[in-house]
Short mmCIF file of C-alpha atoms in Angstrom, two decimals:
data_model
loop_
_atom_site.label_atom_id
_atom_site.label_comp_id
_atom_site.label_asym_id
_atom_site.label_seq_id
_atom_site.Cartn_x
_atom_site.Cartn_y
_atom_site.Cartn_z
CA MET A 1 36.70 0.02 -4.95
CA LYS A 2 38.58 1.36 -1.95
CA VAL A 3 37.13 3.26 0.55
CA ARG A 4 38.72 3.95 3.90
CA THR A 5 38.22 1.88 6.96
CA ASP A 6 37.37 4.35 9.15
CA ILE A 7 34.76 6.01 6.52
CA VAL A 8 33.39 2.52 6.13
CA LYS A 9 32.97 1.95 9.55
CA MET A 10 31.20 5.27 10.22
CA TYR A 11 28.88 4.89 7.48
CA LYS A 12 28.05 1.13 8.72
CA GLU A 13 27.20 3.09 12.18
CA ILE A 14 24.95 5.38 10.72
CA HIS A 15 23.38 2.38 8.53
CA GLY A 16 22.37 -0.11 11.24
CA TRP A 17 21.33 2.94 13.97
CA VAL A 18 19.33 4.41 10.56
CA GLY A 19 18.10 1.23 9.46
CA ILE A 20 16.71 0.21 13.26
CA VAL A 21 15.11 3.88 14.26
CA SER A 22 12.62 2.92 10.84
CA GLY A 23 12.84 -0.43 10.07
CA LEU A 24 9.93 -2.00 11.69
CA ALA A 25 7.15 1.34 10.11
CA LEU A 26 9.01 0.29 6.63
CA PHE A 27 8.11 -3.51 6.98
CA ILE A 28 4.67 -2.41 7.41
CA ALA A 29 4.63 0.16 4.52
CA PHE A 30 6.55 -2.29 2.19
CA TYR A 31 4.14 -5.72 3.07
CA ALA A 32 1.42 -3.43 2.88
CA GLY A 33 2.29 -2.02 -0.25
CA ALA A 34 3.06 -5.07 -1.99
CA ILE A 35 -0.74 -6.14 -1.64
CA THR A 36 -1.74 -3.11 -3.06
CA MET A 37 -0.37 -3.97 -6.46
CA PHE A 38 -3.32 -5.94 -6.38
CA GLU A 39 -6.03 -3.90 -5.26
CA GLU A 40 -8.80 -4.08 -7.59
CA PRO A 41 -8.20 -8.03 -7.72
CA LEU A 42 -8.65 -7.57 -3.78
CA GLN A 43 -11.53 -5.42 -3.63
CA ARG A 44 -13.36 -8.28 -6.09
CA TRP A 45 -12.76 -11.12 -3.40
CA ALA A 46 -13.74 -8.97 -0.66
CA THR A 47 -16.81 -7.51 -2.11
CA PRO A 48 -20.16 -9.79 -1.44
CA PRO A 49 -22.66 -10.09 -4.22
CA ALA A 50 -25.27 -6.79 -4.88
CA GLN A 51 -28.47 -6.80 -3.76
CA LEU A 52 -28.95 -4.57 -7.04
CA ALA A 53 -30.46 -5.27 -9.82
CA PRO A 54 -27.45 -5.70 -13.17
CA PRO A 55 -25.97 -2.57 -13.96
CA VAL A 56 -28.81 -1.50 -17.14
CA PRO A 57 -26.88 -1.07 -20.40
CA LEU A 58 -24.72 1.62 -21.50
CA GLU A 59 -27.84 2.99 -23.58
CA ARG A 60 -29.81 3.26 -20.83
CA THR A 61 -27.77 4.99 -18.50
CA GLN A 62 -29.57 8.71 -19.22
CA GLU A 63 -32.88 6.99 -17.90
CA LEU A 64 -31.13 5.95 -14.83
CA ILE A 65 -29.51 9.52 -14.08
CA ASP A 66 -32.83 11.18 -15.17
CA ARG A 67 -34.99 9.14 -12.63
CA VAL A 68 -32.28 9.69 -9.59
CA LEU A 69 -31.78 12.73 -10.47
CA ALA A 70 -35.46 13.09 -9.82
CA ALA A 71 -35.62 11.24 -6.57
CA HIS A 72 -32.57 12.93 -5.50
CA PRO A 73 -31.49 16.03 -6.69
CA GLU A 74 -28.32 16.52 -4.03
CA ALA A 75 -26.34 13.75 -6.19
CA ALA A 76 -26.89 16.77 -8.90
CA ASP A 77 -23.43 18.34 -7.29
CA ASP A 78 -21.04 15.19 -7.82
CA TYR A 79 -22.30 11.92 -9.40
CA GLN A 80 -20.00 9.06 -11.28
CA VAL A 81 -20.86 7.15 -14.11
CA HIS A 82 -19.69 3.70 -14.41
CA LEU A 83 -18.38 2.84 -17.90
CA GLN A 84 -16.93 -0.78 -16.85
CA THR A 85 -19.19 -2.83 -13.74
CA GLY A 86 -18.08 -5.75 -11.64
CA PRO A 87 -18.14 -6.53 -7.55
CA GLU A 88 -15.57 -3.92 -7.17
CA ARG A 89 -18.07 -1.55 -9.39
CA PRO A 90 -21.85 -2.93 -8.52
CA ALA A 91 -23.91 0.13 -10.22
CA ARG A 92 -23.75 1.95 -13.22
CA MET A 93 -24.62 5.11 -11.23
CA THR A 94 -23.06 6.32 -7.58
CA TRP A 95 -22.80 9.03 -5.68
CA GLU A 96 -21.63 10.36 -2.45
CA THR A 97 -23.32 12.58 0.34
CA ASP A 98 -21.10 14.22 3.58
CA LEU A 99 -21.88 12.90 6.85
CA PRO A 100 -20.61 15.35 9.25
CA GLY A 101 -18.30 14.33 12.15
CA GLY A 102 -16.66 16.13 15.29
CA GLY A 103 -14.06 18.56 15.00
CA GLY A 104 -15.01 19.52 11.19
CA HIS A 105 -14.21 16.31 9.65
CA HIS A 106 -16.67 14.94 7.14
CA GLU A 107 -17.20 11.30 6.40
CA HIS A 108 -19.05 10.07 3.09
CA GLU A 109 -21.57 7.59 2.13
CA ILE A 110 -21.94 6.35 -0.95
CA TRP A 111 -25.24 5.67 -3.05
CA TYR A 112 -25.68 2.93 -5.65
CA ALA A 113 -28.42 3.01 -7.90
CA ALA A 114 -29.90 0.84 -10.41
CA LEU A 115 -33.06 0.06 -12.14
CA SER A 116 -35.21 -3.07 -11.50
CA PRO A 117 -36.14 -5.25 -14.52
CA ASP A 118 -40.10 -3.74 -14.08
CA GLY A 119 -38.11 -0.21 -14.51
CA ALA A 120 -38.48 0.32 -10.76
CA LEU A 121 -35.35 2.31 -9.47
CA GLN A 122 -33.27 0.79 -6.67
CA VAL A 123 -31.01 2.69 -4.38
CA THR A 124 -28.87 1.17 -1.84
CA ARG A 125 -25.83 1.71 0.22
CA GLN A 126 -24.22 -1.68 -0.15
CA GLY A 127 -20.86 -1.00 -2.21
CA PRO A 128 -17.48 -2.65 -2.12
CA SER A 129 -15.55 -3.94 0.34
CA PRO A 130 -13.41 -0.96 2.20
CA VAL A 131 -10.76 -3.57 3.17
CA ALA A 132 -8.12 -2.92 0.06
CA GLU A 133 -8.79 0.88 0.84
CA LEU A 134 -7.45 -0.09 5.01
CA VAL A 135 -4.73 -1.86 3.58
CA ASP A 136 -3.34 0.97 1.38
CA VAL A 137 -4.00 3.43 4.32
CA LEU A 138 -1.78 0.98 6.54
CA HIS A 139 1.29 1.33 3.92
CA GLN A 140 0.50 5.34 2.93
CA GLN A 141 0.99 5.81 7.24
CA VAL A 142 3.35 3.27 7.88
CA GLY A 143 0.62 1.35 10.16
CA LEU A 144 0.34 4.91 11.98
CA PRO A 145 -3.51 4.65 13.39
CA PHE A 146 -3.16 8.37 13.06
CA PRO A 147 -5.47 11.30 11.28
CA HIS A 148 -3.64 11.49 7.63
CA GLU A 149 -2.72 14.72 8.35
CA VAL A 150 -0.22 13.83 11.47
CA ALA A 151 0.93 10.82 9.85
CA MET A 152 2.08 11.58 6.39
CA PRO A 153 4.94 14.09 8.49
CA ILE A 154 5.97 10.76 9.95
CA MET A 155 6.14 8.73 7.17
CA GLY A 156 7.94 11.58 5.85
CA ALA A 157 10.56 11.44 7.91
CA VAL A 158 10.82 7.78 7.63
CA ALA A 159 11.38 7.68 4.22
CA LEU A 160 14.40 10.51 4.85
CA LEU A 161 15.85 8.17 6.87
CA TYR A 162 15.06 5.20 5.12
CA THR A 163 16.99 7.24 1.66
CA ILE A 164 20.29 7.72 4.11
CA ALA A 165 20.27 4.22 5.12
CA ILE A 166 20.32 3.50 1.17
CA VAL A 167 22.93 5.35 0.91
CA SER A 168 25.41 4.67 3.33
CA GLY A 169 24.57 0.98 3.11
CA LEU A 170 25.75 1.34 -0.44
CA ILE A 171 29.16 2.93 0.66
CA VAL A 172 29.65 0.47 3.07
CA LEU A 173 29.07 -2.26 0.70
CA LEU A 174 31.27 -0.73 -1.89
CA PRO A 175 34.98 -2.73 -0.78
CA SER A 176 33.42 -6.15 -1.03
CA LEU A 177 31.25 -5.61 -3.55
CA VAL A 178 32.76 -7.49 -6.58
CA LYS A 179 34.12 -10.49 -4.39
CA ASP A 180 30.61 -10.91 -2.34
CA LEU A 181 28.40 -10.13 -5.38
CA PHE A 182 26.25 -13.04 -5.38
CA ALA A 183 27.98 -14.91 -2.06
CA VAL A 184 25.40 -16.37 -0.22
CA ARG A 185 26.53 -18.45 2.58
CA ILE A 186 24.33 -20.44 4.57
CA GLY A 187 25.91 -23.04 6.99
CA ARG A 188 26.04 -22.35 11.24
CA ASN A 189 27.58 -18.49 10.52
CA VAL A 190 23.79 -17.32 10.59
CA LYS A 191 24.90 -13.91 10.84
CA ARG A 192 27.10 -14.01 7.55
CA MET A 193 24.20 -16.03 6.23
CA TRP A 194 21.64 -13.03 6.96
CA LEU A 195 24.18 -10.75 5.77
CA ASP A 196 24.47 -12.20 2.57
CA VAL A 197 20.78 -11.98 2.13
CA HIS A 198 20.34 -8.65 3.54
CA ASN A 199 23.31 -7.51 0.55
CA VAL A 200 21.69 -9.50 -1.67
CA LEU A 201 18.39 -8.24 -1.26
CA GLY A 202 19.35 -4.47 -0.90
CA LEU A 203 21.96 -4.34 -4.07
CA PHE A 204 19.76 -5.84 -6.85
CA SER A 205 16.41 -3.42 -5.88
CA LEU A 206 18.62 -0.39 -4.99
CA PRO A 207 17.02 1.40 -8.20
CA PHE A 208 13.13 0.26 -6.67
CA HIS A 209 14.61 1.65 -3.40
CA LEU A 210 15.65 4.68 -4.69
CA ILE A 211 12.29 5.27 -6.51
CA MET A 212 10.60 4.18 -3.26
CA ALA A 213 11.93 6.55 -0.89
CA LEU A 214 12.54 9.42 -2.89
CA THR A 215 8.72 9.41 -4.35
CA ALA A 216 7.38 8.88 -0.94
CA ILE A 217 9.34 12.19 0.31
CA ILE A 218 7.56 13.83 -2.64
CA PHE A 219 4.21 12.64 -1.53
CA ALA A 220 4.48 13.08 2.36
CA PHE A 221 5.77 16.83 1.80
CA HIS A 222 3.73 17.03 -1.19
CA ASP A 223 2.12 20.36 -0.21
CA GLN A 224 4.88 22.09 1.37
CA PHE A 225 6.65 21.06 -1.67
CA TYR A 226 3.80 23.06 -3.85
CA ASP A 227 3.29 25.71 -1.13
CA ALA A 228 7.13 26.73 -1.49
CA GLN A 229 7.20 26.42 -5.42
CA GLY A 230 4.25 29.46 -5.23
CA ALA A 231 6.21 31.40 -2.86
CA ALA A 232 9.05 31.68 -5.33
CA PHE A 233 7.17 31.71 -8.69
CA GLY A 234 3.89 33.29 -8.34
CA GLY A 235 1.76 34.11 -6.29
CA ALA A 236 -1.70 32.50 -4.69
CA PRO A 237 -4.51 31.54 -6.58
CA PRO A 238 -7.36 33.83 -6.23
CA PRO A 239 -10.53 32.56 -4.38
CA GLU A 240 -12.75 30.18 -5.87
CA ALA A 241 -15.62 32.89 -5.84
CA ALA A 242 -13.79 35.67 -7.87
CA VAL A 243 -12.41 33.15 -10.24
CA ALA A 244 -15.17 34.78 -13.46
CA GLY A 245 -16.59 32.06 -15.70
CA PRO A 246 -19.13 31.65 -18.48
CA ALA A 247 -22.37 31.31 -17.28
CA PRO A 248 -24.30 27.80 -17.60
CA GLU A 249 -25.92 27.48 -20.98
CA ALA A 250 -29.45 27.23 -20.54
CA ASP A 251 -30.64 26.30 -23.73
CA ARG A 252 -27.94 23.40 -24.19
CA SER A 253 -27.95 19.97 -22.44
CA VAL A 254 -24.93 18.22 -21.03
CA LEU A 255 -23.58 15.63 -22.77
CA GLY A 256 -24.57 12.24 -21.91
CA PRO A 257 -22.78 9.20 -21.38
CA MET A 258 -23.08 7.49 -24.80
CA GLY A 259 -21.76 10.92 -26.12
CA VAL A 260 -19.15 11.38 -23.77
CA THR A 261 -17.11 8.28 -24.74
CA ALA A 262 -17.90 8.80 -28.62
CA ARG A 263 -16.67 11.91 -28.56
CA LEU A 264 -13.68 10.49 -26.37
CA ALA A 265 -12.70 7.83 -28.55
CA GLU A 266 -12.72 10.57 -31.82
CA GLN A 267 -10.10 12.74 -29.41
CA ALA A 268 -7.68 9.85 -27.96
CA PRO A 269 -8.22 6.86 -29.34
CA GLY A 270 -5.76 4.72 -27.25
CA PHE A 271 -7.30 6.18 -24.10
CA GLN A 272 -9.85 3.63 -22.14
CA PRO A 273 -12.55 5.44 -20.08
CA VAL A 274 -13.93 3.60 -16.67
CA GLU A 275 -15.44 6.35 -15.14
CA ILE A 276 -17.31 9.53 -16.02
CA GLY A 277 -17.91 12.33 -13.19
CA TYR A 278 -20.57 14.58 -13.51
CA GLY A 279 -20.29 17.75 -10.98
CA VAL A 280 -21.20 21.47 -10.48
CA GLY A 281 -18.09 24.03 -10.72
CA ARG A 282 -17.42 27.09 -10.19
CA ASN A 283 -20.38 29.41 -10.28
CA GLY A 284 -22.82 26.76 -10.91
CA ILE A 285 -21.15 25.22 -14.14
CA PRO A 286 -21.24 21.88 -15.11
CA THR A 287 -18.44 19.60 -15.28
CA VAL A 288 -17.38 16.28 -17.17
CA ARG A 289 -14.26 14.34 -15.97
CA VAL A 290 -13.56 11.08 -17.15
CA SER A 291 -11.28 8.94 -15.46
CA GLY A 292 -9.80 5.47 -17.56
CA ARG A 293 -5.94 4.26 -18.71
CA ASP A 294 -3.74 3.53 -21.71
CA GLU A 295 -1.39 0.83 -21.09
CA ARG A 296 0.92 2.75 -22.67
CA TYR A 297 1.99 5.39 -20.32
CA GLY A 298 2.32 5.76 -16.48
CA LEU A 299 -0.98 7.25 -14.54
CA ARG A 300 -0.98 9.47 -11.82
CA GLY A 301 -3.56 8.24 -9.87
CA PRO A 302 -2.81 4.30 -8.43
CA THR A 303 -5.00 2.72 -11.35
CA LEU A 304 -6.23 5.69 -13.33
CA GLY A 305 -5.45 8.82 -14.98
CA PHE A 306 -7.99 12.20 -15.39
CA ALA A 307 -9.55 13.89 -18.63
CA GLU A 308 -11.41 17.41 -18.18
CA LEU A 309 -14.04 17.39 -20.89
CA ASP A 310 -16.40 20.46 -22.40
CA PRO A 311 -19.68 19.07 -20.52
CA TYR A 312 -21.76 20.40 -23.88
CA THR A 313 -19.57 19.64 -26.67
CA GLY A 314 -17.17 16.80 -25.46
CA ASP A 315 -14.11 18.60 -26.32
CA LEU A 316 -10.76 18.03 -23.99
CA THR A 317 -10.25 20.76 -21.70
CA GLY A 318 -7.96 19.90 -19.28
CA THR A 319 -5.06 17.14 -19.93
CA ASP A 320 -2.61 17.71 -17.22
CA TYR A 321 -3.40 14.38 -15.71
CA MET A 322 -4.53 12.30 -18.91
CA PRO A 323 -1.52 9.52 -20.26
CA GLY A 324 -0.65 10.42 -23.44
CA HIS A 325 -1.79 13.89 -23.62
CA GLN A 326 0.20 15.72 -20.86
CA ASP A 327 2.91 18.69 -21.09
CA GLY A 328 6.41 17.98 -20.52
CA TRP A 329 5.92 19.28 -17.10
CA SER A 330 2.60 17.48 -16.12
CA ALA A 331 4.25 13.87 -17.42
CA THR A 332 7.59 14.45 -15.25
CA VAL A 333 5.20 14.75 -12.15
CA THR A 334 3.15 12.22 -12.76
CA SER A 335 6.24 10.00 -13.69
CA PHE A 336 6.82 10.07 -9.92
CA PHE A 337 3.49 8.32 -9.24
CA ALA A 338 3.83 5.89 -12.00
CA LEU A 339 7.23 4.82 -10.44
CA HIS A 340 5.30 4.89 -7.13
CA PHE A 341 2.98 2.66 -7.62
CA GLY A 342 4.06 0.37 -10.48
CA ASN A 343 1.00 1.41 -12.65
CA PHE A 344 2.58 1.07 -15.79
CA GLY A 345 3.56 -1.85 -18.16
CA GLY A 346 0.65 -3.84 -17.56
CA ALA A 347 0.79 -7.19 -15.38
CA PRO A 348 4.45 -7.83 -15.73
CA VAL A 349 5.38 -4.72 -13.57
CA ARG A 350 2.52 -5.33 -10.87
CA TRP A 351 4.12 -8.72 -10.10
CA SER A 352 7.49 -7.36 -10.50
CA TYR A 353 6.22 -4.27 -7.87
CA PHE A 354 4.78 -7.06 -5.63
CA LEU A 355 7.64 -9.44 -5.36
CA LEU A 356 10.06 -6.26 -4.76
CA GLY A 357 7.90 -4.97 -2.04
CA ILE A 358 7.94 -8.14 -0.12
CA ALA A 359 11.74 -8.58 -0.66
CA GLY A 360 11.37 -5.27 0.17
CA ALA A 361 9.86 -5.88 3.61
CA PHE A 362 12.31 -8.89 4.12
CA LEU A 363 15.20 -6.35 3.98
CA PHE A 364 14.62 -4.72 7.10
CA TYR A 365 13.65 -7.41 9.00
CA THR A 366 17.17 -9.41 7.72
CA GLY A 367 18.79 -5.56 8.74
CA ASN A 368 17.05 -5.96 12.65
CA LEU A 369 18.31 -9.65 12.86
CA LEU A 370 22.04 -8.26 12.13
CA TRP A 371 21.88 -5.33 14.48
CA ILE A 372 20.84 -8.01 17.18
CA GLU A 373 23.32 -10.73 16.00
CA SER A 374 26.18 -7.98 15.48
CA ARG A 375 25.36 -6.66 19.61
CA ARG A 376 25.42 -10.11 20.96
CA ARG A 377 28.62 -10.59 19.64
CA ARG A 378 30.01 -7.33 20.54
CA GLU A 379 28.22 -7.42 23.71
CA ARG A 380 30.00 -10.74 24.71
CA LYS A 381 33.30 -9.58 23.91
CA ALA A 382 32.94 -7.01 26.34
CA GLY A 383 32.23 -9.50 29.12
CA ALA A 384 28.60 -9.15 29.17
CA VAL A 385 27.04 -12.94 30.45
CA GLN A 386 23.12 -11.25 29.72
CA GLN A 387 21.75 -9.64 26.60
CA THR A 388 20.83 -5.97 27.30
CA ARG A 389 18.01 -4.78 27.75
CA SER A 390 17.78 -2.95 24.02
CA THR A 391 18.62 -5.87 22.45
CA LYS A 392 15.72 -7.90 23.96
CA VAL A 393 13.21 -4.81 23.34
CA LEU A 394 14.31 -5.27 19.80
CA ALA A 395 14.15 -8.64 19.25
CA VAL A 396 10.70 -8.71 20.82
CA LEU A 397 9.96 -5.89 18.27
CA THR A 398 11.40 -7.85 15.65
CA VAL A 399 8.97 -10.55 16.28
CA GLY A 400 5.55 -8.88 17.41
CA VAL A 401 5.60 -6.01 15.14
CA PRO A 402 6.25 -7.78 11.35
CA LEU A 403 4.22 -10.67 12.20
CA GLY A 404 1.31 -8.68 13.64
CA CYS A 405 1.65 -6.32 10.93
CA VAL A 406 1.12 -10.01 8.37
CA ALA A 407 -1.52 -11.48 10.72
CA GLY A 408 -3.76 -8.44 10.99
CA ILE A 409 -4.24 -8.08 7.63
CA SER A 410 -5.06 -11.74 6.98
CA VAL A 411 -7.50 -11.45 9.28
CA THR A 412 -9.13 -8.29 8.39
CA ILE A 413 -8.87 -9.61 4.60
CA ALA A 414 -10.59 -13.18 6.11
CA ALA A 415 -13.24 -11.19 7.56
CA ALA A 416 -14.43 -9.16 4.66
CA LYS A 417 -16.81 -11.71 3.83
CA PRO A 418 -18.33 -13.08 7.12
CA PHE A 419 -18.75 -8.97 7.65
CA GLY A 420 -20.84 -8.58 4.43
CA ALA A 421 -22.93 -5.40 3.35
CA SER A 422 -21.80 -4.72 7.30
CA ALA A 423 -18.06 -3.90 6.68
CA THR A 424 -16.68 -0.79 7.04
CA GLU A 425 -13.29 0.90 7.16
CA GLY A 426 -13.22 1.58 10.98
CA LEU A 427 -14.56 -2.29 11.36
CA HIS A 428 -11.89 -3.64 9.66
CA SER A 429 -9.17 -0.79 11.25
CA VAL A 430 -10.21 -2.77 14.59
CA VAL A 431 -9.92 -6.08 13.65
CA TYR A 432 -6.16 -5.31 12.62
CA TYR A 433 -4.69 -3.55 15.24
CA ALA A 434 -6.84 -5.96 18.06
CA VAL A 435 -4.19 -8.50 16.21
CA PHE A 436 -1.46 -6.48 15.94
CA LEU A 437 -1.61 -5.32 19.40
CA ALA A 438 -2.22 -8.64 20.72
CA PHE A 439 0.70 -9.74 18.59
CA THR A 440 3.00 -7.35 19.81
CA GLY A 441 2.13 -7.79 23.65
CA TRP A 442 1.96 -11.46 23.41
CA ALA A 443 5.70 -11.07 22.16
CA LEU A 444 6.40 -8.91 25.04
CA VAL A 445 5.39 -11.03 27.62
CA ARG A 446 7.09 -14.17 26.31
CA GLY A 447 10.30 -13.08 24.95
CA ALA A 448 11.48 -13.13 21.25
CA SER A 449 12.76 -16.71 21.71
CA ARG A 450 8.92 -18.40 22.47
CA ALA A 451 7.29 -15.65 20.74
CA GLY A 452 9.01 -16.29 17.69
CA SER A 453 8.05 -20.11 16.84
CA GLU A 454 4.47 -19.28 18.54
CA LEU A 455 3.71 -16.37 16.90
CA LEU A 456 4.80 -17.78 13.08
CA ALA A 457 2.58 -20.08 13.85
CA ALA A 458 -0.45 -18.12 14.43
CA THR A 459 0.45 -16.27 11.65
CA ALA A 460 0.11 -19.10 9.09
CA LEU A 461 -3.18 -19.86 10.74
CA ALA A 462 -4.23 -16.50 10.31
CA ALA A 463 -2.87 -16.44 6.49
CA LEU A 464 -5.10 -20.09 5.97
CA SER A 465 -7.72 -18.40 7.33
CA VAL A 466 -8.42 -16.41 4.24
CA PRO A 467 -9.20 -19.68 1.99
CA ALA A 468 -10.74 -21.13 4.57
CA THR A 469 -13.10 -18.37 4.46
CA THR A 470 -13.73 -18.28 1.28
CA LEU A 471 -14.67 -22.29 1.46
CA LEU A 472 -16.65 -21.37 4.19
CA THR A 473 -18.93 -18.32 2.15
CA MET A 474 -18.77 -20.20 -0.74
CA GLY A 475 -23.25 -20.46 -0.86
CA LEU A 476 -23.37 -16.84 0.17
CA HIS A 477 -20.04 -15.42 -1.55
CA PRO A 478 -19.02 -17.45 -4.74
CA PRO A 479 -15.34 -17.13 -5.41
CA VAL A 480 -14.38 -14.59 -7.66
CA VAL A 481 -10.49 -14.37 -7.83
CA PRO A 482 -8.98 -17.04 -6.62
CA ILE A 483 -5.61 -15.35 -6.82
CA VAL A 484 -5.95 -14.05 -2.72
CA ASP A 485 -6.76 -17.84 -1.63
CA PHE A 486 -3.31 -18.72 -3.98
CA LEU A 487 -1.14 -15.74 -2.92
CA SER A 488 -2.09 -16.43 0.55
CA LEU A 489 -2.04 -20.43 0.75
CA ILE A 490 1.98 -19.44 -0.34
CA LEU A 491 2.15 -17.23 2.15
CA ALA A 492 0.88 -19.66 4.89
CA PHE A 493 3.10 -22.52 3.68
CA ALA A 494 6.72 -19.91 3.46
CA LEU A 495 5.70 -19.43 7.33
CA LEU A 496 5.14 -23.27 8.45
CA ILE A 497 9.12 -23.42 7.05
CA MET A 498 10.02 -20.20 8.95
CA PHE A 499 8.65 -21.53 12.35
CA ARG A 500 10.78 -25.09 12.18
CA ARG A 501 13.73 -23.73 11.56
CA THR A 502 12.88 -20.89 14.32
CA ALA A 503 12.08 -23.85 16.15
CA LEU A 504 15.73 -25.43 15.39
CA ARG A 505 17.56 -22.22 16.23
CA ALA A 506 16.01 -21.78 19.40
CA ARG A 507 17.03 -25.24 20.28
CA GLY A 508 20.11 -25.20 19.37
CA GLY A 509 21.47 -22.33 18.77
CA PRO A 510 24.03 -20.12 20.84
CA ALA A 511 23.18 -20.19 24.16
CA ASP A 512 23.86 -17.01 24.90
CA SER A 513 21.18 -15.34 22.16
CA VAL A 514 18.26 -13.97 22.61
CA TRP A 515 16.83 -16.63 20.41
CA ALA A 516 17.60 -19.22 22.50
CA ASN A 517 14.54 -20.80 24.75
CA THR A 518 17.06 -21.87 27.50
CA PRO A 519 20.22 -19.51 27.55
CA GLN A 520 22.79 -20.81 29.77
CA LEU A 521 25.02 -18.00 30.69
CA ALA A 522 28.86 -19.19 30.75
CA ALA A 523 29.87 -16.72 33.06
CA THR A 524 33.51 -18.65 33.32
CA GLN A 525 34.11 -17.90 29.67
CA GLN A 526 34.61 -14.54 30.23
CA GLY A 527 38.43 -13.67 30.11
#
């Protein structure tokens, strides 16, 4: 395809600068996002064995509920019955209480209930490890340690830049699309090799990146879109207190878990319920909400869809978020969530999204390498004998930020088992950001060339700390999900290969490169 040279040049500049501005944040989002494809296995791996008695059989769940509500009446406002239990769901029944914090912010405390073999009620706050939730927050907020309402608009701006980078990069690639489609030329021309790798990764994952960019924008500005929709097509909903509804039926009891699952199986046989949420809604009306999945359809949440039932009859009353039972508009909205989360098609799609996420992170890394190499050659042609400060700073950040992210996530995951029941999201966050800032600071002090090989070796050790933790804690924390250790070993092996290649590059690469350990500035080559 013929595209004018001046147009290609303009879009090349746009692609380069937009990629530089957003690339490091996108690396964190994609790497953490790839890990969230296995959020539930990671939660099972990290969660310590429960100190509660085994979950009661589903047939005895109503007995457990009655005992809990008698001892903790505050739980009646909102509690969950878990139909599928395991390390990540260690109890049949849970509920939350608010912990007031400063500035009107409220944190939640989760309680878990069981019945001991002698019938005594057991209640504890020990639940699933929060490390998987932290990784998801890093993904959502592109690694920013800000409150969610502050980080999300920034993430949206990054997603907009990401979209511009995709479009401009495609225009740049069009003239040589056929000739260079499958070309990855490995040789002495390092810039050409990285360009080929960058182009191949970007082109073959183009649909995936378009989906990620557009859905990320929707998530970031979700509230603004709905406010605009409300202003354009209808007024704001009436206040909750003003909504009329039928009074609670005093002579009828709310349907228990066995009744809910039986009625749901009659009405939606393909829907697999995972959790039943009981609560009290407007005007004291009981509510029943069932979370579950249907492998044939995409889901509104990362792993689950939702259905609302009549609390007395079990009839379906709300299916806007229920896979396979939505109207056209709801199904369309859900498709944006499903395409972003990759929660359709089972394990093959999850593995595909995982690999595409890792490839996406590498795409942004190679983009930075290309900018640095291009700037080095441009500066040398202009007669410069030293790298400019901007080139050096970007090289340092290209080393420190991605490796700090990878090492920080590995170390905080490894810390989950030693932390045990004392683990909190705040504690895991401290571990992650301590490692991340230490790596970035080390790169700033040592420079890109020395820090590159040093931090790659340290990151490989951080990845190895995950299976090492499994071995060291086998007595107290038997391994249940080997995939976490297996993937960490593969990561460590890949990092060691990169360490060797980086060390060779530092010793034998161009003397005026920011990656050279002992640059020899040849001023005599000018002119």
